[in-house]
Amino acid sequence: MGGPPPKFHEFIQYSGESAVDLLLKNSWTEWKRISGFAVKTSLSDPAPHLRSLAQLSEVRSPNYLDAITTFLTESNFPEKHPLAASAHYLFWSYSPKSLGFDSYEQSFATIRKSPSFVADALEIITYARLFAPTPTPLNLPFICPLTLHGTYGMREVSAAFGKANLETSGPTGTGVISIRELRLYLHFVTFEKSEKHFSESTMYRDYPISPNRLHWESQSNTSQETPTGQNYIHHQERGYTILFFARVRRSNGKLTSNFTFLGDGKFLKAEGDRPIAIEWQLSHPMPADFHHEAKLASGL
């Protein structure tokens, strides 16, 4: 076939195909080969699963995409970069140690041994940038490497705050992660609940009251008199920060959905126990499209 192949973002724009659907079936390099373009293929052993390229296409954070680009292209690896661990978990899902890596540098050095994988990833990053929000400053008592309204998997969020690291992939399947050294609670909310994915004890009534206000229920064993309950109610006096990460539904049927970072919330009122029903005032309004979808998913 004559001429150069289209770039990934060009193909998606003109074809109307789903980036996720395409990348769950084949790599972008393989699609170009199937279409008759002369391309070189190369895969390292071990290499990240191709599913990670589909996940990469869903990233919506400009500084995260910048960091991933650096990790994929720079041999002088910034090991202490605050998003190095998050990026590792985006591509590999498992802890570096369990994969035989002693550092994040080794993780990305392995990826860089596959030029076609890297080339595909860089084209996908160009596509993802088209949808990344403009960075908004956050007024938090600690440095936060995540972008407001950016999207992240739970392990990537955990890694950004040190809970997923070289040794362990961190907690999963939980709606709350406590970071004691920062006096921080990370809350993960899924608005659409189904019996297939949620047990009776975790069918919490979480829904947006308005773009700035969120109704949220604590874990089922938490009462207002417990230390955690008191930390929620008095979080401002006690110096605790409450961050929210939310998604409309658990998956799109093919890929686990990322969480949108909604920023911090301020306590407004609480009712009941085990779980506690709490209303939070978000410091930043939800994106309009996200708020609309969240309302529909919550049955409002």
PDB file of C-alpha atoms in Angstrom:
ATOM      1  CA  MET A   1       0.000   0.000   0.000  1.00  0.00           C
ATOM      2  CA  GLY A   2       1.464   3.370  -1.011  1.00  0.00           C
ATOM      3  CA  GLY A   3       2.015   6.250   1.388  1.00  0.00           C
ATOM      4  CA  PRO A   4       2.534   6.323   5.130  1.00  0.00           C
ATOM      5  CA  PRO A   5      -0.057   4.776   7.441  1.00  0.00           C
ATOM      6  CA  PRO A   6      -2.438   7.107   9.290  1.00  0.00           C
ATOM      7  CA  LYS A   7      -1.669   8.140  12.843  1.00  0.00           C
ATOM      8  CA  PHE A   8      -3.820   6.474  15.499  1.00  0.00           C
ATOM      9  CA  HIS A   9      -5.755   9.640  16.359  1.00  0.00           C
ATOM     10  CA  GLU A  10      -6.367  10.349  12.665  1.00  0.00           C
ATOM     11  CA  PHE A  11      -7.757   6.870  12.077  1.00  0.00           C
ATOM     12  CA  ILE A  12     -10.094   7.078  15.085  1.00  0.00           C
ATOM     13  CA  GLN A  13     -11.257  10.551  14.069  1.00  0.00           C
ATOM     14  CA  TYR A  14     -12.112   9.621  10.489  1.00  0.00           C
ATOM     15  CA  SER A  15     -13.321   6.045  10.991  1.00  0.00           C
ATOM     16  CA  GLY A  16     -15.478   6.589  14.076  1.00  0.00           C
ATOM     17  CA  GLU A  17     -14.163   3.325  15.519  1.00  0.00           C
ATOM     18  CA  SER A  18     -13.831   2.820  19.266  1.00  0.00           C
ATOM     19  CA  ALA A  19     -10.208   3.115  20.388  1.00  0.00           C
ATOM     20  CA  VAL A  20     -10.790   0.600  23.196  1.00  0.00           C
ATOM     21  CA  ASP A  21     -12.487  -1.944  20.920  1.00  0.00           C
ATOM     22  CA  LEU A  22      -9.653  -1.723  18.382  1.00  0.00           C
ATOM     23  CA  LEU A  23      -6.874  -2.054  20.946  1.00  0.00           C
ATOM     24  CA  LEU A  24      -8.461  -4.983  22.766  1.00  0.00           C
ATOM     25  CA  LYS A  25      -8.277  -6.978  19.530  1.00  0.00           C
ATOM     26  CA  ASN A  26      -4.848  -6.020  18.160  1.00  0.00           C
ATOM     27  CA  SER A  27      -2.031  -3.562  18.663  1.00  0.00           C
ATOM     28  CA  TRP A  28      -2.035  -0.483  16.430  1.00  0.00           C
ATOM     29  CA  THR A  29       1.071  -1.842  14.694  1.00  0.00           C
ATOM     30  CA  GLU A  30      -0.761  -5.084  13.926  1.00  0.00           C
ATOM     31  CA  TRP A  31      -3.790  -3.220  12.562  1.00  0.00           C
ATOM     32  CA  LYS A  32      -1.487  -1.320  10.190  1.00  0.00           C
ATOM     33  CA  ARG A  33       0.109  -4.591   9.081  1.00  0.00           C
ATOM     34  CA  ILE A  34      -3.321  -6.165   8.486  1.00  0.00           C
ATOM     35  CA  SER A  35      -4.237  -3.103   6.399  1.00  0.00           C
ATOM     36  CA  GLY A  36      -1.262  -3.721   4.124  1.00  0.00           C
ATOM     37  CA  PHE A  37       1.207  -1.152   5.400  1.00  0.00           C
ATOM     38  CA  ALA A  38       4.845  -2.144   5.691  1.00  0.00           C
ATOM     39  CA  VAL A  39       5.569  -2.073   9.419  1.00  0.00           C
ATOM     40  CA  LYS A  40       8.128  -3.667  11.685  1.00  0.00           C
ATOM     41  CA  THR A  41       6.840  -5.599  14.675  1.00  0.00           C
ATOM     42  CA  SER A  42       8.799  -6.326  17.816  1.00  0.00           C
ATOM     43  CA  LEU A  43       7.790  -7.535  21.213  1.00  0.00           C
ATOM     44  CA  SER A  44       9.958  -7.928  24.263  1.00  0.00           C
ATOM     45  CA  ASP A  45       9.673 -10.920  26.521  1.00  0.00           C
ATOM     46  CA  PRO A  46       8.092 -10.283  28.941  1.00  0.00           C
ATOM     47  CA  ALA A  47       5.988  -7.412  27.602  1.00  0.00           C
ATOM     48  CA  PRO A  48       2.900  -5.649  28.957  1.00  0.00           C
ATOM     49  CA  HIS A  49      -0.389  -7.168  27.874  1.00  0.00           C
ATOM     50  CA  LEU A  50      -1.928  -5.397  24.887  1.00  0.00           C
ATOM     51  CA  ARG A  51      -4.870  -4.598  27.169  1.00  0.00           C
ATOM     52  CA  SER A  52      -2.668  -1.911  28.702  1.00  0.00           C
ATOM     53  CA  LEU A  53      -2.733   0.006  25.404  1.00  0.00           C
ATOM     54  CA  ALA A  54      -6.536   0.105  25.579  1.00  0.00           C
ATOM     55  CA  GLN A  55      -6.262   1.360  29.157  1.00  0.00           C
ATOM     56  CA  LEU A  56      -3.754   3.992  28.041  1.00  0.00           C
ATOM     57  CA  SER A  57      -6.262   5.304  25.494  1.00  0.00           C
ATOM     58  CA  GLU A  58      -8.618   6.064  28.401  1.00  0.00           C
ATOM     59  CA  VAL A  59      -6.134   8.199  30.384  1.00  0.00           C
ATOM     60  CA  ARG A  60      -7.369  11.782  30.755  1.00  0.00           C
ATOM     61  CA  SER A  61      -4.591  13.684  32.519  1.00  0.00           C
ATOM     62  CA  PRO A  62      -2.057  15.901  30.715  1.00  0.00           C
ATOM     63  CA  ASN A  63       0.713  15.703  33.322  1.00  0.00           C
ATOM     64  CA  TYR A  64       0.300  11.918  33.602  1.00  0.00           C
ATOM     65  CA  LEU A  65       0.530  11.564  29.813  1.00  0.00           C
ATOM     66  CA  ASP A  66       3.642  13.780  29.867  1.00  0.00           C
ATOM     67  CA  ALA A  67       5.190  11.552  32.530  1.00  0.00           C
ATOM     68  CA  ILE A  68       4.374   8.334  30.664  1.00  0.00           C
ATOM     69  CA  THR A  69       5.956   9.789  27.518  1.00  0.00           C
ATOM     70  CA  THR A  70       9.131  10.495  29.489  1.00  0.00           C
ATOM     71  CA  PHE A  71       9.209   6.983  30.954  1.00  0.00           C
ATOM     72  CA  LEU A  72       8.783   5.414  27.510  1.00  0.00           C
ATOM     73  CA  THR A  73      11.455   7.504  25.776  1.00  0.00           C
ATOM     74  CA  GLU A  74      14.119   8.541  28.304  1.00  0.00           C
ATOM     75  CA  SER A  75      16.822   6.039  29.243  1.00  0.00           C
ATOM     76  CA  ASN A  76      17.897   8.326  32.118  1.00  0.00           C
ATOM     77  CA  PHE A  77      14.862   7.228  34.110  1.00  0.00           C
ATOM     78  CA  PRO A  78      13.513   9.559  36.849  1.00  0.00           C
ATOM     79  CA  GLU A  79      13.080   6.812  39.468  1.00  0.00           C
ATOM     80  CA  LYS A  80      11.680   9.177  42.103  1.00  0.00           C
ATOM     81  CA  HIS A  81       9.095  10.746  39.788  1.00  0.00           C
ATOM     82  CA  PRO A  82       5.782  10.886  41.728  1.00  0.00           C
ATOM     83  CA  LEU A  83       3.938   9.121  38.899  1.00  0.00           C
ATOM     84  CA  ALA A  84       6.511   6.400  38.131  1.00  0.00           C
ATOM     85  CA  ALA A  85       4.722   3.823  40.261  1.00  0.00           C
ATOM     86  CA  SER A  86       1.306   4.741  38.814  1.00  0.00           C
ATOM     87  CA  ALA A  87       2.602   4.363  35.254  1.00  0.00           C
ATOM     88  CA  HIS A  88       4.136   0.984  36.055  1.00  0.00           C
ATOM     89  CA  TYR A  89       0.771  -0.275  37.307  1.00  0.00           C
ATOM     90  CA  LEU A  90      -1.005   1.118  34.252  1.00  0.00           C
ATOM     91  CA  PHE A  91       1.124  -1.128  32.023  1.00  0.00           C
ATOM     92  CA  TRP A  92       1.798  -4.179  34.180  1.00  0.00           C
ATOM     93  CA  SER A  93      -0.955  -4.384  36.897  1.00  0.00           C
ATOM     94  CA  TYR A  94       1.356  -6.433  39.165  1.00  0.00           C
ATOM     95  CA  SER A  95       4.060  -5.255  41.555  1.00  0.00           C
ATOM     96  CA  PRO A  96       7.575  -4.852  40.111  1.00  0.00           C
ATOM     97  CA  LYS A  97       9.032  -7.406  42.532  1.00  0.00           C
ATOM     98  CA  SER A  98       6.512 -10.064  41.503  1.00  0.00           C
ATOM     99  CA  LEU A  99       7.584  -9.525  37.879  1.00  0.00           C
ATOM    100  CA  GLY A 100      11.291  -9.739  38.678  1.00  0.00           C
ATOM    101  CA  PHE A 101      11.993  -5.990  38.575  1.00  0.00           C
ATOM    102  CA  ASP A 102      13.960  -4.260  41.335  1.00  0.00           C
ATOM    103  CA  SER A 103      12.990  -0.760  40.212  1.00  0.00           C
ATOM    104  CA  TYR A 104      10.590   1.165  38.017  1.00  0.00           C
ATOM    105  CA  GLU A 105      13.539   1.878  35.732  1.00  0.00           C
ATOM    106  CA  GLN A 106      13.843  -1.866  35.039  1.00  0.00           C
ATOM    107  CA  SER A 107      10.114  -2.017  34.362  1.00  0.00           C
ATOM    108  CA  PHE A 108      10.283   0.651  31.660  1.00  0.00           C
ATOM    109  CA  ALA A 109      13.652  -0.501  30.314  1.00  0.00           C
ATOM    110  CA  THR A 110      11.886  -3.783  29.509  1.00  0.00           C
ATOM    111  CA  ILE A 111       9.076  -1.955  27.736  1.00  0.00           C
ATOM    112  CA  ARG A 112      11.582   0.096  25.723  1.00  0.00           C
ATOM    113  CA  LYS A 113      13.033  -3.157  24.322  1.00  0.00           C
ATOM    114  CA  SER A 114       9.864  -3.338  22.214  1.00  0.00           C
ATOM    115  CA  PRO A 115      10.047  -0.391  19.765  1.00  0.00           C
ATOM    116  CA  SER A 116       6.704  -1.195  18.160  1.00  0.00           C
ATOM    117  CA  PHE A 117       4.947  -1.280  21.556  1.00  0.00           C
ATOM    118  CA  VAL A 118       6.518   2.081  22.457  1.00  0.00           C
ATOM    119  CA  ALA A 119       5.612   3.574  19.074  1.00  0.00           C
ATOM    120  CA  ASP A 120       1.997   2.429  19.490  1.00  0.00           C
ATOM    121  CA  ALA A 121       1.870   3.831  23.023  1.00  0.00           C
ATOM    122  CA  LEU A 122       3.165   7.227  21.892  1.00  0.00           C
ATOM    123  CA  GLU A 123       0.543   7.445  19.148  1.00  0.00           C
ATOM    124  CA  ILE A 124      -2.155   6.478  21.632  1.00  0.00           C
ATOM    125  CA  ILE A 125      -0.909   9.185  24.014  1.00  0.00           C
ATOM    126  CA  THR A 126      -1.334  11.759  21.213  1.00  0.00           C
ATOM    127  CA  TYR A 127      -4.933  10.550  20.863  1.00  0.00           C
ATOM    128  CA  ALA A 128      -5.588  10.651  24.625  1.00  0.00           C
ATOM    129  CA  ARG A 129      -4.294  14.230  24.864  1.00  0.00           C
ATOM    130  CA  LEU A 130      -7.236  15.375  22.740  1.00  0.00           C
ATOM    131  CA  PHE A 131      -9.557  14.686  25.679  1.00  0.00           C
ATOM    132  CA  ALA A 132      -7.363  15.625  28.654  1.00  0.00           C
ATOM    133  CA  PRO A 133      -8.737  18.429  30.863  1.00  0.00           C
ATOM    134  CA  THR A 134      -6.900  21.693  31.424  1.00  0.00           C
ATOM    135  CA  PRO A 135      -5.012  21.380  34.734  1.00  0.00           C
ATOM    136  CA  THR A 136      -6.712  23.150  37.661  1.00  0.00           C
ATOM    137  CA  PRO A 137      -4.698  24.070  40.787  1.00  0.00           C
ATOM    138  CA  LEU A 138      -5.673  22.157  43.920  1.00  0.00           C
ATOM    139  CA  ASN A 139      -5.545  23.686  47.379  1.00  0.00           C
ATOM    140  CA  LEU A 140      -4.402  20.663  49.378  1.00  0.00           C
ATOM    141  CA  PRO A 141      -2.072  20.429  52.421  1.00  0.00           C
ATOM    142  CA  PHE A 142       0.281  18.061  50.558  1.00  0.00           C
ATOM    143  CA  ILE A 143       1.680  17.666  47.055  1.00  0.00           C
ATOM    144  CA  CYS A 144      -0.774  15.756  44.878  1.00  0.00           C
ATOM    145  CA  PRO A 145       0.579  14.453  41.528  1.00  0.00           C
ATOM    146  CA  LEU A 146      -2.918  13.754  40.176  1.00  0.00           C
ATOM    147  CA  THR A 147      -4.887  16.117  37.946  1.00  0.00           C
ATOM    148  CA  LEU A 148      -8.364  17.301  38.903  1.00  0.00           C
ATOM    149  CA  HIS A 149     -10.884  15.519  36.639  1.00  0.00           C
ATOM    150  CA  GLY A 150      -8.119  13.295  35.295  1.00  0.00           C
ATOM    151  CA  THR A 151      -8.893   9.571  35.151  1.00  0.00           C
ATOM    152  CA  TYR A 152      -7.007   6.776  36.906  1.00  0.00           C
ATOM    153  CA  GLY A 153      -7.328   3.129  37.862  1.00  0.00           C
ATOM    154  CA  MET A 154      -7.492   2.305  41.569  1.00  0.00           C
ATOM    155  CA  ARG A 155      -3.961   0.862  41.605  1.00  0.00           C
ATOM    156  CA  GLU A 156      -2.658   3.992  39.872  1.00  0.00           C
ATOM    157  CA  VAL A 157      -4.228   6.182  42.565  1.00  0.00           C
ATOM    158  CA  SER A 158      -2.890   3.897  45.300  1.00  0.00           C
ATOM    159  CA  ALA A 159       0.569   4.090  43.740  1.00  0.00           C
ATOM    160  CA  ALA A 160       0.471   7.897  43.609  1.00  0.00           C
ATOM    161  CA  PHE A 161       0.078   7.889  47.399  1.00  0.00           C
ATOM    162  CA  GLY A 162       2.501   5.050  48.159  1.00  0.00           C
ATOM    163  CA  LYS A 163       0.028   2.248  48.853  1.00  0.00           C
ATOM    164  CA  ALA A 164       1.011   0.360  45.685  1.00  0.00           C
ATOM    165  CA  ASN A 165       4.791   0.208  45.419  1.00  0.00           C
ATOM    166  CA  LEU A 166       7.739  -1.991  44.445  1.00  0.00           C
ATOM    167  CA  GLU A 167       6.710  -4.726  46.870  1.00  0.00           C
ATOM    168  CA  THR A 168       2.915  -4.788  46.747  1.00  0.00           C
ATOM    169  CA  SER A 169       0.149  -3.834  44.328  1.00  0.00           C
ATOM    170  CA  GLY A 170      -1.860  -2.406  47.207  1.00  0.00           C
ATOM    171  CA  PRO A 171      -5.494  -2.794  48.290  1.00  0.00           C
ATOM    172  CA  THR A 172      -8.223  -3.585  45.764  1.00  0.00           C
ATOM    173  CA  GLY A 173     -11.972  -4.046  45.972  1.00  0.00           C
ATOM    174  CA  THR A 174     -12.358  -1.441  48.701  1.00  0.00           C
ATOM    175  CA  GLY A 175     -14.179   1.871  48.623  1.00  0.00           C
ATOM    176  CA  VAL A 176     -11.923   3.593  51.148  1.00  0.00           C
ATOM    177  CA  ILE A 177      -8.144   3.738  51.496  1.00  0.00           C
ATOM    178  CA  SER A 178      -6.618   5.511  54.498  1.00  0.00           C
ATOM    179  CA  ILE A 179      -3.203   7.190  54.172  1.00  0.00           C
ATOM    180  CA  ARG A 180      -2.379   7.793  57.826  1.00  0.00           C
ATOM    181  CA  GLU A 181       0.844   9.734  57.375  1.00  0.00           C
ATOM    182  CA  LEU A 182      -1.018  12.338  55.289  1.00  0.00           C
ATOM    183  CA  ARG A 183      -4.242  12.278  57.348  1.00  0.00           C
ATOM    184  CA  LEU A 184      -5.958  11.407  54.115  1.00  0.00           C
ATOM    185  CA  TYR A 185      -8.918   9.280  53.073  1.00  0.00           C
ATOM    186  CA  LEU A 186      -9.272   8.204  49.437  1.00  0.00           C
ATOM    187  CA  HIS A 187     -12.895   7.442  48.541  1.00  0.00           C
ATOM    188  CA  PHE A 188     -13.734   5.390  45.441  1.00  0.00           C
ATOM    189  CA  VAL A 189     -17.343   5.698  44.270  1.00  0.00           C
ATOM    190  CA  THR A 190     -19.243   3.768  41.596  1.00  0.00           C
ATOM    191  CA  PHE A 191     -22.647   5.328  40.926  1.00  0.00           C
ATOM    192  CA  GLU A 192     -24.284   2.484  39.021  1.00  0.00           C
ATOM    193  CA  LYS A 193     -24.736  -0.466  41.376  1.00  0.00           C
ATOM    194  CA  SER A 194     -25.633  -3.982  40.231  1.00  0.00           C
ATOM    195  CA  GLU A 195     -26.063  -7.222  42.156  1.00  0.00           C
ATOM    196  CA  LYS A 196     -23.553  -8.818  39.787  1.00  0.00           C
ATOM    197  CA  HIS A 197     -20.693  -6.667  41.082  1.00  0.00           C
ATOM    198  CA  PHE A 198     -21.884  -5.483  44.519  1.00  0.00           C
ATOM    199  CA  SER A 199     -22.995  -7.482  47.538  1.00  0.00           C
ATOM    200  CA  GLU A 200     -25.995  -6.430  49.629  1.00  0.00           C
ATOM    201  CA  SER A 201     -23.647  -4.894  52.228  1.00  0.00           C
ATOM    202  CA  THR A 202     -21.855  -2.752  49.622  1.00  0.00           C
ATOM    203  CA  MET A 203     -24.860  -1.428  47.672  1.00  0.00           C
ATOM    204  CA  TYR A 204     -24.237   2.018  49.098  1.00  0.00           C
ATOM    205  CA  ARG A 205     -26.496   4.919  48.140  1.00  0.00           C
ATOM    206  CA  ASP A 206     -23.944   7.153  46.456  1.00  0.00           C
ATOM    207  CA  TYR A 207     -25.291   9.819  44.116  1.00  0.00           C
ATOM    208  CA  PRO A 208     -24.730  13.423  43.030  1.00  0.00           C
ATOM    209  CA  ILE A 209     -27.133  15.887  44.619  1.00  0.00           C
ATOM    210  CA  SER A 210     -25.757  18.654  42.423  1.00  0.00           C
ATOM    211  CA  PRO A 211     -22.482  19.244  40.537  1.00  0.00           C
ATOM    212  CA  ASN A 212     -20.956  20.479  43.820  1.00  0.00           C
ATOM    213  CA  ARG A 213     -22.659  18.192  46.304  1.00  0.00           C
ATOM    214  CA  LEU A 214     -22.366  14.436  46.831  1.00  0.00           C
ATOM    215  CA  HIS A 215     -24.441  11.991  48.891  1.00  0.00           C
ATOM    216  CA  TRP A 216     -22.123   9.209  50.037  1.00  0.00           C
ATOM    217  CA  GLU A 217     -22.400   6.290  52.441  1.00  0.00           C
ATOM    218  CA  SER A 218     -19.534   5.040  54.593  1.00  0.00           C
ATOM    219  CA  GLN A 219     -18.483   1.426  54.875  1.00  0.00           C
ATOM    220  CA  SER A 220     -21.160  -0.728  56.501  1.00  0.00           C
ATOM    221  CA  ASN A 221     -19.276  -1.215  59.790  1.00  0.00           C
ATOM    222  CA  THR A 222     -18.713   2.516  60.415  1.00  0.00           C
ATOM    223  CA  SER A 223     -20.808   4.487  62.902  1.00  0.00           C
ATOM    224  CA  GLN A 224     -20.628   8.172  63.769  1.00  0.00           C
ATOM    225  CA  GLU A 225     -18.963   7.387  67.117  1.00  0.00           C
ATOM    226  CA  THR A 226     -16.101   5.330  65.670  1.00  0.00           C
ATOM    227  CA  PRO A 227     -12.713   7.031  65.162  1.00  0.00           C
ATOM    228  CA  THR A 228     -13.267   6.994  61.395  1.00  0.00           C
ATOM    229  CA  GLY A 229     -16.751   8.465  61.748  1.00  0.00           C
ATOM    230  CA  GLN A 230     -15.434  11.227  63.978  1.00  0.00           C
ATOM    231  CA  ASN A 231     -12.576  11.893  61.558  1.00  0.00           C
ATOM    232  CA  TYR A 232     -15.140  12.418  58.798  1.00  0.00           C
ATOM    233  CA  ILE A 233     -17.404  14.701  60.815  1.00  0.00           C
ATOM    234  CA  HIS A 234     -14.534  16.751  62.268  1.00  0.00           C
ATOM    235  CA  HIS A 235     -12.069  16.379  59.387  1.00  0.00           C
ATOM    236  CA  GLN A 236     -11.378  20.089  59.044  1.00  0.00           C
ATOM    237  CA  GLU A 237     -10.579  20.636  62.739  1.00  0.00           C
ATOM    238  CA  ARG A 238      -8.478  17.456  62.839  1.00  0.00           C
ATOM    239  CA  GLY A 239      -6.563  18.232  59.649  1.00  0.00           C
ATOM    240  CA  TYR A 240      -7.912  15.352  57.548  1.00  0.00           C
ATOM    241  CA  THR A 241      -8.380  15.576  53.779  1.00  0.00           C
ATOM    242  CA  ILE A 242     -11.151  13.646  52.010  1.00  0.00           C
ATOM    243  CA  LEU A 243     -10.556  12.992  48.297  1.00  0.00           C
ATOM    244  CA  PHE A 244     -13.136  11.513  45.937  1.00  0.00           C
ATOM    245  CA  PHE A 245     -12.599   9.344  42.863  1.00  0.00           C
ATOM    246  CA  ALA A 246     -15.785   8.399  41.038  1.00  0.00           C
ATOM    247  CA  ARG A 247     -16.917   6.460  37.998  1.00  0.00           C
ATOM    248  CA  VAL A 248     -20.333   6.085  36.428  1.00  0.00           C
ATOM    249  CA  ARG A 249     -20.183   2.287  36.205  1.00  0.00           C
ATOM    250  CA  ARG A 250     -17.743  -0.511  36.988  1.00  0.00           C
ATOM    251  CA  SER A 251     -16.957  -1.297  33.342  1.00  0.00           C
ATOM    252  CA  ASN A 252     -18.103  -0.720  29.793  1.00  0.00           C
ATOM    253  CA  GLY A 253     -18.428  -4.482  29.362  1.00  0.00           C
ATOM    254  CA  LYS A 254     -14.921  -4.818  27.949  1.00  0.00           C
ATOM    255  CA  LEU A 255     -12.620  -2.715  30.108  1.00  0.00           C
ATOM    256  CA  THR A 256     -12.711  -1.789  33.779  1.00  0.00           C
ATOM    257  CA  SER A 257     -13.656   1.882  34.041  1.00  0.00           C
ATOM    258  CA  ASN A 258     -11.224   4.453  35.363  1.00  0.00           C
ATOM    259  CA  PHE A 259     -12.151   6.749  38.226  1.00  0.00           C
ATOM    260  CA  THR A 260     -12.464  10.502  37.643  1.00  0.00           C
ATOM    261  CA  PHE A 261     -10.638  12.513  40.306  1.00  0.00           C
ATOM    262  CA  LEU A 262     -13.233  14.896  41.772  1.00  0.00           C
ATOM    263  CA  GLY A 263     -10.917  16.583  44.259  1.00  0.00           C
ATOM    264  CA  ASP A 264     -11.628  17.150  47.950  1.00  0.00           C
ATOM    265  CA  GLY A 265     -14.907  17.384  49.824  1.00  0.00           C
ATOM    266  CA  LYS A 266     -16.018  19.273  52.927  1.00  0.00           C
ATOM    267  CA  PHE A 267     -18.405  17.680  55.466  1.00  0.00           C
ATOM    268  CA  LEU A 268     -21.939  19.106  55.489  1.00  0.00           C
ATOM    269  CA  LYS A 269     -24.118  16.710  57.497  1.00  0.00           C
ATOM    270  CA  ALA A 270     -24.439  13.083  58.568  1.00  0.00           C
ATOM    271  CA  GLU A 271     -27.356  10.760  59.281  1.00  0.00           C
ATOM    272  CA  GLY A 272     -27.553   7.217  60.591  1.00  0.00           C
ATOM    273  CA  ASP A 273     -24.952   4.566  61.358  1.00  0.00           C
ATOM    274  CA  ARG A 274     -23.443   1.481  59.732  1.00  0.00           C
ATOM    275  CA  PRO A 275     -23.348   2.978  57.152  1.00  0.00           C
ATOM    276  CA  ILE A 276     -23.306   6.703  57.824  1.00  0.00           C
ATOM    277  CA  ALA A 277     -25.051   8.777  55.148  1.00  0.00           C
ATOM    278  CA  ILE A 278     -22.926  11.891  54.604  1.00  0.00           C
ATOM    279  CA  GLU A 279     -23.363  14.895  52.360  1.00  0.00           C
ATOM    280  CA  TRP A 280     -20.136  16.413  51.078  1.00  0.00           C
ATOM    281  CA  GLN A 281     -19.544  19.771  49.443  1.00  0.00           C
ATOM    282  CA  LEU A 282     -17.037  19.329  46.621  1.00  0.00           C
ATOM    283  CA  SER A 283     -14.474  22.112  46.302  1.00  0.00           C
ATOM    284  CA  HIS A 284     -14.750  21.826  42.506  1.00  0.00           C
ATOM    285  CA  PRO A 285     -17.916  21.037  40.516  1.00  0.00           C
ATOM    286  CA  MET A 286     -18.075  17.779  38.596  1.00  0.00           C
ATOM    287  CA  PRO A 287     -17.646  18.082  34.811  1.00  0.00           C
ATOM    288  CA  ALA A 288     -21.092  18.687  33.286  1.00  0.00           C
ATOM    289  CA  ASP A 289     -21.139  15.508  31.160  1.00  0.00           C
ATOM    290  CA  PHE A 290     -19.921  13.374  34.042  1.00  0.00           C
ATOM    291  CA  HIS A 291     -22.544  14.840  36.401  1.00  0.00           C
ATOM    292  CA  HIS A 292     -25.304  14.115  33.881  1.00  0.00           C
ATOM    293  CA  GLU A 293     -24.203  10.500  33.389  1.00  0.00           C
ATOM    294  CA  ALA A 294     -23.759   9.997  37.134  1.00  0.00           C
ATOM    295  CA  LYS A 295     -27.330  11.183  37.789  1.00  0.00           C
ATOM    296  CA  LEU A 296     -28.736   8.784  35.209  1.00  0.00           C
ATOM    297  CA  ALA A 297     -26.665   5.885  36.550  1.00  0.00           C
ATOM    298  CA  SER A 298     -27.853   6.663  40.075  1.00  0.00           C
ATOM    299  CA  GLY A 299     -31.491   6.537  38.957  1.00  0.00           C
ATOM    300  CA  LEU A 300     -32.117  10.248  39.475  1.00  0.00           C
TER     301      LEU A 300
END
